[in-house]
PDB file of C-alpha atoms in Angstrom:
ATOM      1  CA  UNK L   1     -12.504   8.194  13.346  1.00 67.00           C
ATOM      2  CA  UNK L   2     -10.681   5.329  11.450  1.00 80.00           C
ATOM      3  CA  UNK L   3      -9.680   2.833  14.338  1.00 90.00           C
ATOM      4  CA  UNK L   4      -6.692  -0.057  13.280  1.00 94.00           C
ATOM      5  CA  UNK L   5      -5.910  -2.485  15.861  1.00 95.00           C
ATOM      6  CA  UNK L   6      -2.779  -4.493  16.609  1.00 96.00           C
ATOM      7  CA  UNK L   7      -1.816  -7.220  18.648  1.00 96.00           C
ATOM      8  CA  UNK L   8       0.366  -7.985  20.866  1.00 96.00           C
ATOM      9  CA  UNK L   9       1.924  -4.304  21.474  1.00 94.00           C
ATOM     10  CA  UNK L  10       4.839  -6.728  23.061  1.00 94.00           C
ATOM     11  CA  UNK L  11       5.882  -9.765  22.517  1.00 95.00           C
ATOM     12  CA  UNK L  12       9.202 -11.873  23.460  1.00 95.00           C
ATOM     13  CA  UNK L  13      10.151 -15.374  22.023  1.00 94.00           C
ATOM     14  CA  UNK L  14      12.371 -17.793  21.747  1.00 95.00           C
ATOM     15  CA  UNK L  15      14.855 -17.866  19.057  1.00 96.00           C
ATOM     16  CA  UNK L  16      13.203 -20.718  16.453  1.00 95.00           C
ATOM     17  CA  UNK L  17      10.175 -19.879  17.278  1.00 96.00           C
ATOM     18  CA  UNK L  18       6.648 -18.226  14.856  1.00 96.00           C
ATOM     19  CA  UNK L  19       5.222 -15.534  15.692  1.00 97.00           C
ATOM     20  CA  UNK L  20       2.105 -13.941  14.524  1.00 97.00           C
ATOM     21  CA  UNK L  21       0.601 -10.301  14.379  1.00 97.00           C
ATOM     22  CA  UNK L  22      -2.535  -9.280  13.723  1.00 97.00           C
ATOM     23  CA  UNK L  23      -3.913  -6.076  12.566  1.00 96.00           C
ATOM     24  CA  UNK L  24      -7.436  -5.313  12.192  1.00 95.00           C
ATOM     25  CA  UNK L  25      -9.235  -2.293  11.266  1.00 94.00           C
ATOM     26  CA  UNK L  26     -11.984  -1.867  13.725  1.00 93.00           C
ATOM     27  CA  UNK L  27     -14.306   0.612  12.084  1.00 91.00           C
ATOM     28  CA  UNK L  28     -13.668   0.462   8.342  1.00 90.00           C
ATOM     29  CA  UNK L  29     -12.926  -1.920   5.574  1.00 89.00           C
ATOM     30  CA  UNK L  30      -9.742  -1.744   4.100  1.00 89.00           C
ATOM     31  CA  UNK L  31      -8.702  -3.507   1.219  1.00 82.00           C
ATOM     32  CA  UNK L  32      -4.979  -3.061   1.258  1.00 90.00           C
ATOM     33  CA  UNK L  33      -3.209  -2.996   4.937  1.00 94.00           C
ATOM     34  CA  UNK L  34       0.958  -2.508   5.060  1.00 94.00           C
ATOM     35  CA  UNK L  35       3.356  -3.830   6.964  1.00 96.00           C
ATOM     36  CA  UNK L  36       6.338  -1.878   8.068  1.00 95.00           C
ATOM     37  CA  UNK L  37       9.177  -2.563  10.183  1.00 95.00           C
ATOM     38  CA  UNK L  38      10.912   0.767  12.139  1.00 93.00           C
ATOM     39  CA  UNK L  39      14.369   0.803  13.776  1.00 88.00           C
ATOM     40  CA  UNK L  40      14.978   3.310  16.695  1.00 84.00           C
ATOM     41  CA  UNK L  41      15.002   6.700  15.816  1.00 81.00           C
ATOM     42  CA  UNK L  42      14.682   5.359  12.400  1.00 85.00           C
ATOM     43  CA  UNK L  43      11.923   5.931   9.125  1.00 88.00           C
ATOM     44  CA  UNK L  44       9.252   3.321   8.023  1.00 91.00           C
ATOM     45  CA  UNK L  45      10.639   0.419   6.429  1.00 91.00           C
ATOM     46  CA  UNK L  46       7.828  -1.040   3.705  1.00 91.00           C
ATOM     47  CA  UNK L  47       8.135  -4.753   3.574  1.00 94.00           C
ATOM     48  CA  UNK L  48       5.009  -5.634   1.882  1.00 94.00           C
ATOM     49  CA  UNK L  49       1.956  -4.522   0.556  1.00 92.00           C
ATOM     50  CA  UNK L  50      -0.947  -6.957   1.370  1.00 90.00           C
ATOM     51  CA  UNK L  51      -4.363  -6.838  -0.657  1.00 87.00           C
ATOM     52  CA  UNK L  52      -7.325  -9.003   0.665  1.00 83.00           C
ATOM     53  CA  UNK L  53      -8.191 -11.894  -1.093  1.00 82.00           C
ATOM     54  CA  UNK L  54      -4.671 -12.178  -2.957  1.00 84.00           C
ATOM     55  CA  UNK L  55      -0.743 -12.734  -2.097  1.00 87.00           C
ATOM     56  CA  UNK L  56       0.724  -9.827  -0.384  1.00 91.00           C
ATOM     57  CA  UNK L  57       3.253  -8.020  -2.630  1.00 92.00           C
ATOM     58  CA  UNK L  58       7.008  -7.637  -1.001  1.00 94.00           C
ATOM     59  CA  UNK L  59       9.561  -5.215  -1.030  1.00 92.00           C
ATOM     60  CA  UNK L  60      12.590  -6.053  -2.290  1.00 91.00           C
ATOM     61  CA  UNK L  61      15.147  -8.043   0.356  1.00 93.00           C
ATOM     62  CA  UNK L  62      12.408  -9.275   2.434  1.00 94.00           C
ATOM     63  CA  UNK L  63      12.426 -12.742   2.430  1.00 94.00           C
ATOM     64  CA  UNK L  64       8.448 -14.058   1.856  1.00 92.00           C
ATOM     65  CA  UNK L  65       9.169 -17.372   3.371  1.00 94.00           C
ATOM     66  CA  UNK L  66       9.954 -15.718   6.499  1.00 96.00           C
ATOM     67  CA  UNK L  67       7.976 -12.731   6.814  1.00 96.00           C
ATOM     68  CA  UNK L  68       3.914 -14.697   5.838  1.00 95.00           C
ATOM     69  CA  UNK L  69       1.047 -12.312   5.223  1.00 94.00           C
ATOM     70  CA  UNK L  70      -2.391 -13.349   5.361  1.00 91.00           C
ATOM     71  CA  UNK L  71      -5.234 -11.175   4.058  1.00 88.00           C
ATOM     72  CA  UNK L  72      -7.959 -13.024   4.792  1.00 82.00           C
ATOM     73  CA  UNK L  73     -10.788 -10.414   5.412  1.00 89.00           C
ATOM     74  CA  UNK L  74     -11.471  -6.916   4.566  1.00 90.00           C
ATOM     75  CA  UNK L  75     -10.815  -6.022   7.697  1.00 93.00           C
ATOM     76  CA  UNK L  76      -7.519  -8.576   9.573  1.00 94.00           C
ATOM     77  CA  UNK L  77      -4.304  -9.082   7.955  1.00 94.00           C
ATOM     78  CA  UNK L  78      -2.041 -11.332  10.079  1.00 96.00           C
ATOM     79  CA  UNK L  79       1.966 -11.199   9.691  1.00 97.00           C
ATOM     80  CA  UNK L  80       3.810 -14.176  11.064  1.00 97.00           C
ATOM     81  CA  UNK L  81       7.729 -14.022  11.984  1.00 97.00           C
ATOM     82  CA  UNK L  82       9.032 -17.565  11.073  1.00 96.00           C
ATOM     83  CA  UNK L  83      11.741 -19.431  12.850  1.00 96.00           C
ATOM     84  CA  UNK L  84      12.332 -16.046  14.791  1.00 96.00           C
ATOM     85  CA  UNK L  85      16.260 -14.910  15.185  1.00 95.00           C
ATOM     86  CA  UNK L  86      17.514 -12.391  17.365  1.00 95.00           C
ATOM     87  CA  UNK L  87      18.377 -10.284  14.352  1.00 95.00           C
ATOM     88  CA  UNK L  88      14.383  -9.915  13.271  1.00 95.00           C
ATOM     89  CA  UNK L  89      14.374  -8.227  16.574  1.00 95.00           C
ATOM     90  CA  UNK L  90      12.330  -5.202  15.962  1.00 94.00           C
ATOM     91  CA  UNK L  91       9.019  -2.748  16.121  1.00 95.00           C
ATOM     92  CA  UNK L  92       6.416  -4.026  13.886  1.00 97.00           C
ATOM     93  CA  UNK L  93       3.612  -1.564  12.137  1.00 96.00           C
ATOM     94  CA  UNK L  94       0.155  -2.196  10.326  1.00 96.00           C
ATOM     95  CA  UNK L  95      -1.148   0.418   8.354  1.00 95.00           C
ATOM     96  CA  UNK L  96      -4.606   0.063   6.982  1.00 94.00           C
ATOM     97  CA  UNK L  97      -5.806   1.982   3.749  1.00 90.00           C
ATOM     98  CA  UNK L  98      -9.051   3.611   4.063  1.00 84.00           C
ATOM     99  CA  UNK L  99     -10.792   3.524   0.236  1.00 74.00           C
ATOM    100  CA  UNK L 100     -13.366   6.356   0.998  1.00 61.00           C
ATOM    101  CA  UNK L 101     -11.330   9.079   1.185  1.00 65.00           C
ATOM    102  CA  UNK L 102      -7.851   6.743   0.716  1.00 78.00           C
ATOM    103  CA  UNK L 103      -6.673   7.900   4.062  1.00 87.00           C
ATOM    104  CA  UNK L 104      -4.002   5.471   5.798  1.00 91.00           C
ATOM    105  CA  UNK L 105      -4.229   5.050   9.548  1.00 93.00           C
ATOM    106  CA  UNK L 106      -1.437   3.217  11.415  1.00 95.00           C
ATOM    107  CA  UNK L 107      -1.978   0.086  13.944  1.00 95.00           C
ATOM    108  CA  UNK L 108      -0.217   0.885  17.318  1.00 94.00           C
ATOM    109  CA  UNK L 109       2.601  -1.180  16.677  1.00 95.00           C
ATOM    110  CA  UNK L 110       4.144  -4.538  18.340  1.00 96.00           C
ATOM    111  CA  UNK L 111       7.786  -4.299  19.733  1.00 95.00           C
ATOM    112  CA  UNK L 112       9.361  -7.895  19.299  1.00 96.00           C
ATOM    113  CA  UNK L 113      12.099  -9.376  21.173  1.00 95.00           C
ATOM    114  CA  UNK L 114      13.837 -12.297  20.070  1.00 95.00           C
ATOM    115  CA  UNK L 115      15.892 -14.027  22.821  1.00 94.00           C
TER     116      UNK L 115
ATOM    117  CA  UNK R   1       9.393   4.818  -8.430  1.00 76.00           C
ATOM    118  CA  UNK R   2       8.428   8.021  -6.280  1.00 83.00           C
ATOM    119  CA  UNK R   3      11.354   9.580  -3.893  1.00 90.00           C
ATOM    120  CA  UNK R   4      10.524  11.804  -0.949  1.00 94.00           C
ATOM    121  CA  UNK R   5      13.272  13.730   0.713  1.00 96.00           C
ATOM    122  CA  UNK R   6      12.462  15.319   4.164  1.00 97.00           C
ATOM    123  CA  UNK R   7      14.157  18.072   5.829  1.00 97.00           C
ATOM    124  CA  UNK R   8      16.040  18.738   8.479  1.00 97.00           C
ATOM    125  CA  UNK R   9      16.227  15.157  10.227  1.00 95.00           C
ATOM    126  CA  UNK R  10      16.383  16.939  13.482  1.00 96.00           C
ATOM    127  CA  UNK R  11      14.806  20.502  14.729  1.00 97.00           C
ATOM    128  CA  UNK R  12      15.223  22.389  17.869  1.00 98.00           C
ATOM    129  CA  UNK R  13      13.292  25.736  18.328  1.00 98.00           C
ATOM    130  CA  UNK R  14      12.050  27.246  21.488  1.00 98.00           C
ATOM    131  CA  UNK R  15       9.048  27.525  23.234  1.00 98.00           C
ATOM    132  CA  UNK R  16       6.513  29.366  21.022  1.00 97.00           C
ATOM    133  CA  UNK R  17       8.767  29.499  17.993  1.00 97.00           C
ATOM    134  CA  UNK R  18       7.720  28.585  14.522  1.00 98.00           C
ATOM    135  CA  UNK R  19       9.014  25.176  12.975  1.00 98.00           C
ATOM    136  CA  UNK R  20       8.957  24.288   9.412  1.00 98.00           C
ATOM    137  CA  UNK R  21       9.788  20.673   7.822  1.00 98.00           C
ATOM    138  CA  UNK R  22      10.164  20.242   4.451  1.00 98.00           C
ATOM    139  CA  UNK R  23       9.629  17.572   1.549  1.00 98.00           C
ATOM    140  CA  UNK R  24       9.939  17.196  -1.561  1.00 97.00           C
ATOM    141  CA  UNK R  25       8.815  14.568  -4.549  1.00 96.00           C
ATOM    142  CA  UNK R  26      10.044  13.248  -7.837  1.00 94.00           C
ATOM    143  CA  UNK R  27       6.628  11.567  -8.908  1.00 91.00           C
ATOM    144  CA  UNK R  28       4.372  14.184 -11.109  1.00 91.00           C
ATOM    145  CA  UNK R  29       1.696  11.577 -10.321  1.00 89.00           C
ATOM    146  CA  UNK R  30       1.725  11.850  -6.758  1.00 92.00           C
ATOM    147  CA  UNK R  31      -1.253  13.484  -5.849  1.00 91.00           C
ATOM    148  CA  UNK R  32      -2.022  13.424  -1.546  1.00 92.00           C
ATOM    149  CA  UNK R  33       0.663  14.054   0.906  1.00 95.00           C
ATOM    150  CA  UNK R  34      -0.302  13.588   4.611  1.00 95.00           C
ATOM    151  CA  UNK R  35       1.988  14.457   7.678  1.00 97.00           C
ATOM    152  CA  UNK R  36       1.771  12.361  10.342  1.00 96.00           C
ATOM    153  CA  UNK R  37       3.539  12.574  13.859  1.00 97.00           C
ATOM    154  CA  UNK R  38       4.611   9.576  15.918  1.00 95.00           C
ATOM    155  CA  UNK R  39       5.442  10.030  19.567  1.00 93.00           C
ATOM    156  CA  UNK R  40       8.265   7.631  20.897  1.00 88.00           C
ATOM    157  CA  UNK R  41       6.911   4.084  21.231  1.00 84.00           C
ATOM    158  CA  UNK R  42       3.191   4.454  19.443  1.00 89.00           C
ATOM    159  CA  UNK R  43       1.898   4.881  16.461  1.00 92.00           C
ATOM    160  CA  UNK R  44       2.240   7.189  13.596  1.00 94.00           C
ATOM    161  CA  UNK R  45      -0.666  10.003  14.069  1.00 95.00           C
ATOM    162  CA  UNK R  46      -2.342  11.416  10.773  1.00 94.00           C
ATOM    163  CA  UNK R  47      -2.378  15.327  11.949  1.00 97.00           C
ATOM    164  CA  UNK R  48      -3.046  17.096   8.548  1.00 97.00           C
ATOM    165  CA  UNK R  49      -3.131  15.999   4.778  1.00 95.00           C
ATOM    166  CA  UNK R  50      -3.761  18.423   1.555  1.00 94.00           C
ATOM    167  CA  UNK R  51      -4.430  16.751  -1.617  1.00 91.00           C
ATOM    168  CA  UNK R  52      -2.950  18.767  -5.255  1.00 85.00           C
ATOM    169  CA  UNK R  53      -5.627  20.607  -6.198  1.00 84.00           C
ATOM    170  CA  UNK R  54      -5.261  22.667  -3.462  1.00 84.00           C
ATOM    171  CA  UNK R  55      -1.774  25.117  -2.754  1.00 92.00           C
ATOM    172  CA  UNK R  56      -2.815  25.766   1.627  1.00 95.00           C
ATOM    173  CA  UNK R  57      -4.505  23.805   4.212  1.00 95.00           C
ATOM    174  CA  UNK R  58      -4.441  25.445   8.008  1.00 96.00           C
ATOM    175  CA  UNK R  59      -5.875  23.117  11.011  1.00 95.00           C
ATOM    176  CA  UNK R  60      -5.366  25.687  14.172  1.00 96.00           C
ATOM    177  CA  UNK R  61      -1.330  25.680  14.742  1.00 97.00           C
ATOM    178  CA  UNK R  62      -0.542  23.305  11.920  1.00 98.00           C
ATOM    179  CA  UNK R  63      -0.497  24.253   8.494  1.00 98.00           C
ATOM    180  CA  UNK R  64       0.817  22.739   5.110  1.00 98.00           C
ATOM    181  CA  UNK R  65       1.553  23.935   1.464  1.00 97.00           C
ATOM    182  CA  UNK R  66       1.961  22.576  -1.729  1.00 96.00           C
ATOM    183  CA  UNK R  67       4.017  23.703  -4.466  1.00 95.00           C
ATOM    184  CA  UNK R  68       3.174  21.149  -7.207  1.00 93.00           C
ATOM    185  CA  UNK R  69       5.274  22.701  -9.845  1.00 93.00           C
ATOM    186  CA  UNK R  70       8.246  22.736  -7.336  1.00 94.00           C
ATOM    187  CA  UNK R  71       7.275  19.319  -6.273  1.00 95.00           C
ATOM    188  CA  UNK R  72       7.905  19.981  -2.744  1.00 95.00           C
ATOM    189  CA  UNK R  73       5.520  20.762   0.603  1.00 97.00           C
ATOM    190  CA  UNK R  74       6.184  21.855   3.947  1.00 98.00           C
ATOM    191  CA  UNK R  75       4.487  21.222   7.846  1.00 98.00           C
ATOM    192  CA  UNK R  76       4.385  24.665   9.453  1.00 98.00           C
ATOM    193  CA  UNK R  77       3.984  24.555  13.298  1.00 98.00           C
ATOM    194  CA  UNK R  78       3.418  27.985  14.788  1.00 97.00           C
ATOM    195  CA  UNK R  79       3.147  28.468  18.746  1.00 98.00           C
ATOM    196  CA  UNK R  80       5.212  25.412  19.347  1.00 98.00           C
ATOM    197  CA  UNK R  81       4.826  23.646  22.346  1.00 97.00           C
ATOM    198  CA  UNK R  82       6.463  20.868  24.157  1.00 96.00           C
ATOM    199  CA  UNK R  83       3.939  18.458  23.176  1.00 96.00           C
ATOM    200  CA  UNK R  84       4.822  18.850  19.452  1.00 97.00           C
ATOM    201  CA  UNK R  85       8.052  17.385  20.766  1.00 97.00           C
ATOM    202  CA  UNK R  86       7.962  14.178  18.312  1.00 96.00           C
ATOM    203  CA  UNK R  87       8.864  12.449  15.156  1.00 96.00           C
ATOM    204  CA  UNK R  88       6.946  14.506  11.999  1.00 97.00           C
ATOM    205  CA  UNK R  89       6.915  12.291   8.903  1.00 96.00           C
ATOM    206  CA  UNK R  90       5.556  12.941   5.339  1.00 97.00           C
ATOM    207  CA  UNK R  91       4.289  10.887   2.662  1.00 95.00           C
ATOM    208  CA  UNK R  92       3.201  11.127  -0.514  1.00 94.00           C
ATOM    209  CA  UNK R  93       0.819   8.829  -2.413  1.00 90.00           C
ATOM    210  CA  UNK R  94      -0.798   8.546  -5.982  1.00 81.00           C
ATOM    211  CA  UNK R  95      -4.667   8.301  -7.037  1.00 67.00           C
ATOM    212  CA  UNK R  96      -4.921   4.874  -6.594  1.00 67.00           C
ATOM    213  CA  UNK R  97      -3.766   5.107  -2.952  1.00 62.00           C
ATOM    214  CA  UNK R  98      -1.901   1.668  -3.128  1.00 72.00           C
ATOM    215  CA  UNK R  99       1.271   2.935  -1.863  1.00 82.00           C
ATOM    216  CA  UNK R 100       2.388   5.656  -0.044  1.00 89.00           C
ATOM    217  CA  UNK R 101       6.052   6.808  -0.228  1.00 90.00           C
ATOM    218  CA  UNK R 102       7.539   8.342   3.096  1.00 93.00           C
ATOM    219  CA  UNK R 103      10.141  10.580   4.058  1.00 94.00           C
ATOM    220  CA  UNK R 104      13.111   9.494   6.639  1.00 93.00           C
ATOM    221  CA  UNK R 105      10.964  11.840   9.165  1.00 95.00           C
ATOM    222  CA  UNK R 106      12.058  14.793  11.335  1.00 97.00           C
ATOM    223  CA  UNK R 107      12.653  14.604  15.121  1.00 96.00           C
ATOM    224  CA  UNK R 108      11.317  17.933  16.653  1.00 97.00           C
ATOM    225  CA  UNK R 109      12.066  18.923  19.835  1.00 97.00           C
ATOM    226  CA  UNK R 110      10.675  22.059  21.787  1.00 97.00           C
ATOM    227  CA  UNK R 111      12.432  23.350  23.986  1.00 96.00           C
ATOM    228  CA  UNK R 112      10.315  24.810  27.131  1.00 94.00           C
TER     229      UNK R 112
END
């Protein structure tokens, strides 16, 4: 089956301080990989839309600057938290999009804390 | 742009009992709608999908529909069991597969 990776699962910083996620998909290629952020009990929030080889597209009200998506590879996309704040606080989710049969399989997540 | 609406945010049935989560669509275009379930903590789990050109699709206890005229589908969970306790969200998604639209998800809990 389709296997996406992400790392850390946990992480806790200091406020001011970058961050930086990584999601890979371990067994396909995927040419377009999401990011999401999800609030407790809450749906998944799309903030961008990341294509390899090109700038990642973002939802509206997430700030680019702060939120930097890197789609190097067919198969790693990296998100980075800038000059984290307690308020980006949150659980962090990959999805890759497999082109065969344009199935999307989620990363396991990474719960940030911002202290 | 697309709009999914999902129904009911929360569902209790008993042990055994049916459930039954609904969706529906505004985008004609829209073309695959997958389900997936995400237990507290982890990741969102594809557990069945059904693309437009066909109305059923049954995977043992799970099953979904399609009404493409309607615009809506529906998860049906017969048998229930307290390991379906979890967070059922749908999608739907157009040929191209570059974005996939989801609903605000249902939290289903079975009571033993």
């Amino acid at each position: 089956g389709a296997v996406v990776s992400q790392h850390p699962s946990w992480v806790i910083c200091k406020s001011g301080t970058s961050v930086k996620i990584e999601c890979r998909s371990l067994d396909f290629q995927a040419t377009t990989m999401f990011w999401y952020r999800q609030f407790p009990k809450q749906s998944l929030m799309l903030m961008a839309t990341s294509n390899e080889g090109s700038k990642a597209t973002y939802e509206q009200g997430v700030e680019k600057d702060k939120f930097l998506i890197n789609h190097a590879s067919l198969t790693l996309s990296t998100l980075t938290v800038t000059s984290a704040h307690p308020e980006d606080s949150s659980f962090y989710i990959c999805s890759a999009l497999r082109d065969v049969n344009e199935k999307l399989f989620f990363g396991s997540g990474t719960q940030l804390s911002v202290l | 742009g697309e709009n999914v609406e999902q129904h009911p945010s929360t569902l209790s049935v008993q042990e055994g009992d049916s459930a039954v989560i609904k969706c529906t669509y505004s985008d004609s275009a829209s073309n695959y709608f997958p389900w997936y379930k995400q237990e507290l903590g982890k990741r969102p789990q594809l557990i069945i999908d059904i693309r437009s050109n066909v109305g059923e699709k049954k995977d043992q206890r799970i099953a979904v529909t399609l009404n493409k005229t309607a615009k809506h589908f529906s998860l049906h969970i017969t048998e229930t069991q307290p390991e379906d306790s979890a967070v059922y969200f749908c999608a739907a998604s157009t040929n191209t597969g570059n974005q996939f639209y989801f609903g605000t998800g249902t939290s289903l809990t079975v009571i033993p």
